[in-house]
PDB file of C-alpha atoms and ligand atoms in Angstrom:
ATOM      1  CA  MET A 559       4.124  11.483 -27.198  1.00 91.00           C
ATOM      2  CA  LYS A 560       7.237  10.219 -26.837  1.00 95.00           C
ATOM      3  CA  GLU A 561       8.880  13.866 -27.587  1.00 97.00           C
ATOM      4  CA  PRO A 562      10.528  15.324 -24.492  1.00 97.00           C
ATOM      5  CA  ALA A 563       7.628  18.092 -24.420  1.00 97.00           C
ATOM      6  CA  HIS A 564       4.739  15.117 -23.574  1.00 97.00           C
ATOM      7  CA  LEU A 565       8.237  13.211 -21.379  1.00 97.00           C
ATOM      8  CA  ALA A 566       7.953  15.283 -19.039  1.00 97.00           C
ATOM      9  CA  LEU A 567       4.327  15.219 -18.349  1.00 97.00           C
ATOM     10  CA  HIS A 568       4.295  11.187 -18.033  1.00 98.00           C
ATOM     11  CA  PRO A 569       7.662   9.429 -17.928  1.00 97.00           C
ATOM     12  CA  PHE A 570       6.047   6.443 -19.949  1.00 98.00           C
ATOM     13  CA  GLY A 571       4.897   8.741 -23.028  1.00 98.00           C
ATOM     14  CA  GLN A 572       1.293   8.096 -22.665  1.00 98.00           C
ATOM     15  CA  ILE A 573      -1.896   9.137 -22.427  1.00 98.00           C
ATOM     16  CA  PRO A 574      -4.042   9.918 -19.757  1.00 98.00           C
ATOM     17  CA  THR A 575      -2.193  13.497 -18.440  1.00 98.00           C
ATOM     18  CA  TYR A 576      -3.397  15.852 -16.350  1.00 98.00           C
ATOM     19  CA  GLU A 577      -2.449  19.440 -15.849  1.00 98.00           C
ATOM     20  CA  VAL A 578      -3.685  22.135 -13.389  1.00 97.00           C
ATOM     21  CA  GLY A 579      -1.980  24.937 -12.090  1.00 97.00           C
ATOM     22  CA  ASP A 580       1.685  24.194 -11.951  1.00 96.00           C
ATOM     23  CA  LEU A 581       0.438  20.125 -10.720  1.00 98.00           C
ATOM     24  CA  ALA A 582       0.982  17.700 -13.781  1.00 98.00           C
ATOM     25  CA  LEU A 583      -0.262  13.885 -13.189  1.00 98.00           C
ATOM     26  CA  PHE A 584      -0.282  10.605 -14.705  1.00 98.00           C
ATOM     27  CA  GLU A 585      -1.882   7.343 -14.254  1.00 97.00           C
ATOM     28  CA  THR A 586      -6.306   7.416 -15.256  1.00 97.00           C
ATOM     29  CA  GLY A 587      -6.326   6.571 -11.277  1.00 97.00           C
ATOM     30  CA  ALA A 588      -4.377   9.311  -9.882  1.00 98.00           C
ATOM     31  CA  ILE A 589      -6.468  11.200 -12.207  1.00 98.00           C
ATOM     32  CA  VAL A 590      -9.709  10.437 -11.048  1.00 98.00           C
ATOM     33  CA  LEU A 591      -8.606  10.426  -7.602  1.00 98.00           C
ATOM     34  CA  HIS A 592      -7.292  13.691  -7.860  1.00 98.00           C
ATOM     35  CA  ILE A 593     -10.431  15.382  -9.255  1.00 98.00           C
ATOM     36  CA  ALA A 594     -12.738  13.209  -7.372  1.00 98.00           C
ATOM     37  CA  GLU A 595     -11.180  15.373  -4.161  1.00 97.00           C
ATOM     38  CA  HIS A 596     -11.042  18.679  -5.704  1.00 97.00           C
ATOM     39  CA  HIS A 597     -14.807  18.535  -6.617  1.00 97.00           C
ATOM     40  CA  ALA A 598     -17.669  18.377  -4.032  1.00 97.00           C
ATOM     41  CA  GLY A 599     -19.911  15.422  -4.347  1.00 97.00           C
ATOM     42  CA  LEU A 600     -17.854  12.873  -6.437  1.00 98.00           C
ATOM     43  CA  LEU A 601     -16.774  11.007  -3.176  1.00 98.00           C
ATOM     44  CA  PRO A 602     -18.983  10.515   0.020  1.00 97.00           C
ATOM     45  CA  ASP A 603     -17.764  12.367   3.167  1.00 96.00           C
ATOM     46  CA  ASP A 604     -18.584   9.681   5.323  1.00 98.00           C
ATOM     47  CA  ALA A 605     -14.799   7.993   5.753  1.00 98.00           C
ATOM     48  CA  LYS A 606     -16.017   4.212   5.026  1.00 98.00           C
ATOM     49  CA  ALA A 607     -17.952   5.465   2.178  1.00 98.00           C
ATOM     50  CA  ARG A 608     -15.229   7.156   0.805  1.00 98.00           C
ATOM     51  CA  ALA A 609     -12.795   4.462   1.344  1.00 98.00           C
ATOM     52  CA  ARG A 610     -15.674   1.881  -0.478  1.00 98.00           C
ATOM     53  CA  ALA A 611     -15.902   4.191  -3.111  1.00 98.00           C
ATOM     54  CA  ILE A 612     -12.248   4.254  -3.684  1.00 98.00           C
ATOM     55  CA  THR A 613     -11.993   0.534  -3.648  1.00 97.00           C
ATOM     56  CA  TRP A 614     -14.180   0.402  -6.797  1.00 97.00           C
ATOM     57  CA  MET A 615     -11.881   3.055  -8.512  1.00 97.00           C
ATOM     58  CA  PHE A 616      -8.904   0.502  -8.117  1.00 96.00           C
ATOM     59  CA  ALA A 617     -11.184  -2.492  -8.644  1.00 94.00           C
ATOM     60  CA  ALA A 618     -12.118  -1.017 -12.051  1.00 95.00           C
ATOM     61  CA  LEU A 619      -8.397  -0.285 -12.976  1.00 95.00           C
ATOM     62  CA  ASN A 620      -6.792  -3.513 -11.757  1.00 92.00           C
ATOM     63  CA  THR A 621      -9.355  -5.954 -12.160  1.00 88.00           C
ATOM     64  CA  VAL A 622     -12.274  -5.211 -14.273  1.00 88.00           C
ATOM     65  CA  GLU A 623     -10.468  -3.062 -17.114  1.00 91.00           C
ATOM     66  CA  PRO A 624      -7.324  -5.919 -18.094  1.00 88.00           C
ATOM     67  CA  PRO A 625      -9.714  -8.364 -19.176  1.00 84.00           C
ATOM     68  CA  ILE A 626     -11.728  -6.461 -21.121  1.00 87.00           C
ATOM     69  CA  VAL A 627      -8.968  -4.718 -23.004  1.00 89.00           C
ATOM     70  CA  GLU A 628      -7.353  -7.953 -23.613  1.00 86.00           C
ATOM     71  CA  ARG A 629     -10.548  -9.337 -25.235  1.00 87.00           C
ATOM     72  CA  GLU A 630     -10.560  -6.499 -27.325  1.00 91.00           C
ATOM     73  CA  MET A 631      -7.458  -6.725 -28.378  1.00 91.00           C
ATOM     74  CA  ALA A 632      -8.110 -10.534 -29.214  1.00 90.00           C
ATOM     75  CA  MET A 633     -11.035  -9.235 -31.101  1.00 91.00           C
ATOM     76  CA  ILE A 634      -9.078  -6.977 -33.097  1.00 95.00           C
ATOM     77  CA  LEU A 635      -5.087  -8.879 -33.440  1.00 95.00           C
ATOM     78  CA  GLU A 636      -6.576 -12.544 -33.365  1.00 93.00           C
ATOM     79  CA  ARG A 637     -10.033 -13.158 -34.969  1.00 94.00           C
ATOM     80  CA  ASP A 638      -8.119 -15.501 -37.617  1.00 95.00           C
ATOM     81  CA  GLU A 639      -6.206 -17.875 -35.238  1.00 95.00           C
ATOM     82  CA  ALA A 640      -7.720 -21.127 -34.657  1.00 94.00           C
ATOM     83  CA  TRP A 641      -7.732 -20.620 -30.965  1.00 89.00           C
ATOM     84  CA  TYR A 642     -10.337 -17.471 -31.492  1.00 90.00           C
ATOM     85  CA  GLU A 643     -13.258 -19.146 -30.401  1.00 89.00           C
ATOM     86  CA  ARG A 644     -12.095 -20.597 -27.372  1.00 86.00           C
ATOM     87  CA  ARG A 645     -10.237 -17.821 -26.211  1.00 82.00           C
ATOM     88  CA  LEU A 646     -13.597 -15.679 -26.626  1.00 82.00           C
ATOM     89  CA  SER A 647     -15.162 -18.205 -24.599  1.00 78.00           C
ATOM     90  CA  ASP A 648     -12.605 -18.387 -21.506  1.00 74.00           C
ATOM     91  CA  TRP A 649     -13.030 -14.934 -21.364  1.00 70.00           C
ATOM     92  CA  LEU A 650     -16.732 -14.727 -20.611  1.00 59.00           C
ATOM     93  CA  TRP A 651     -14.782 -15.912 -17.049  1.00 58.00           C
ATOM     94  CA  PRO A 652     -12.531 -13.536 -16.854  1.00 55.00           C
ATOM     95  CA  MET A 653     -12.056 -13.727 -13.051  1.00 64.00           C
ATOM     96  CA  PRO A 654      -9.608 -16.722 -12.265  1.00 61.00           C
ATOM     97  CA  CYS A 655     -11.826 -17.425  -9.059  1.00 63.00           C
ATOM     98  CA  ARG A 656     -15.135 -17.305 -11.049  1.00 61.00           C
ATOM     99  CA  ARG A 657     -13.963 -20.031 -14.045  1.00 60.00           C
ATOM    100  CA  PRO A 658     -16.137 -23.201 -14.050  1.00 57.00           C
ATOM    101  CA  GLY A 659     -14.771 -25.681 -11.476  1.00 60.00           C
ATOM    102  CA  ALA A 660     -12.525 -23.234  -9.802  1.00 58.00           C
ATOM    103  CA  ARG A 661     -13.029 -23.761  -5.841  1.00 56.00           C
ATOM    104  CA  ALA A 662     -15.503 -21.341  -4.525  1.00 51.00           C
TER     105      ALA A 662
HETATM  106  N1  GSH B 812      -2.247   2.719 -16.530  1.00 61.06           N
HETATM  107  C1  GSH B 812      -1.996   3.755 -17.452  1.00 61.06           C
HETATM  108  C2  GSH B 812      -2.399   2.794 -18.982  1.00 61.06           C
HETATM  109  C3  GSH B 812      -2.191   3.915 -19.852  1.00 61.06           C
HETATM  110  C4  GSH B 812      -2.003   3.702 -21.304  1.00 61.06           C
HETATM  111  O1  GSH B 812      -1.707   2.391 -21.470  1.00 61.06           O
HETATM  112  N2  GSH B 812      -2.191   4.653 -22.266  1.00 61.06           N
HETATM  113  C5  GSH B 812      -2.185   3.720 -23.884  1.00 61.06           C
HETATM  114  C6  GSH B 812      -3.651   4.530 -24.403  1.00 61.06           C
HETATM  115  S1  GSH B 812      -4.724   3.705 -23.670  1.00 61.06           S
HETATM  116  C7  GSH B 812      -0.991   4.434 -24.733  1.00 61.06           C
HETATM  117  O2  GSH B 812      -0.498   6.019 -24.445  1.00 61.06           O
HETATM  118  N3  GSH B 812      -0.821   4.164 -25.609  1.00 61.06           N
HETATM  119  C8  GSH B 812       0.792   4.367 -26.739  1.00 61.06           C
HETATM  120  C9  GSH B 812       1.642   4.410 -25.688  1.00 61.06           C
HETATM  121  O3  GSH B 812       2.188   3.052 -24.965  1.00 61.06           O
HETATM  122  O4  GSH B 812       2.616   4.444 -26.907  1.00 61.06           O
HETATM  123  C10 GSH B 812      -3.221   4.714 -17.282  1.00 61.06           C
HETATM  124  O5  GSH B 812      -4.479   4.229 -16.449  1.00 61.06           O
HETATM  125  O6  GSH B 812      -2.998   5.603 -17.149  1.00 61.06           O
END
């Protein structure tokens, strides 16, 4: 993935990439938004409903996914560490504003 041909599609040499015609995209959010905008029925026609759907698209990628990936990585890489159980129990409250004792 770090070879020039792939770097021409993705500047960080990662996946996913998406090609349609002569357009090449990278970043999950950009790809999902592009597909949603070009296939009827994937986004609401109503402007406010569309904005809300796109809001959830960003939330999924920026707020929901990171702590899930972090938990998965801890389960794979830190299972034998002394702090592992504590780390997982902390993860049950991945959103800082929802941690016990956090201000509402
Ligand atoms: N923010 C990027 C993240 C892309 C990403 O982390 N891709 C990982 C696989 S899920 C990857 O290609 N890892 C290999 C590497 O970085 O060399 C997106 O949503 O597309």
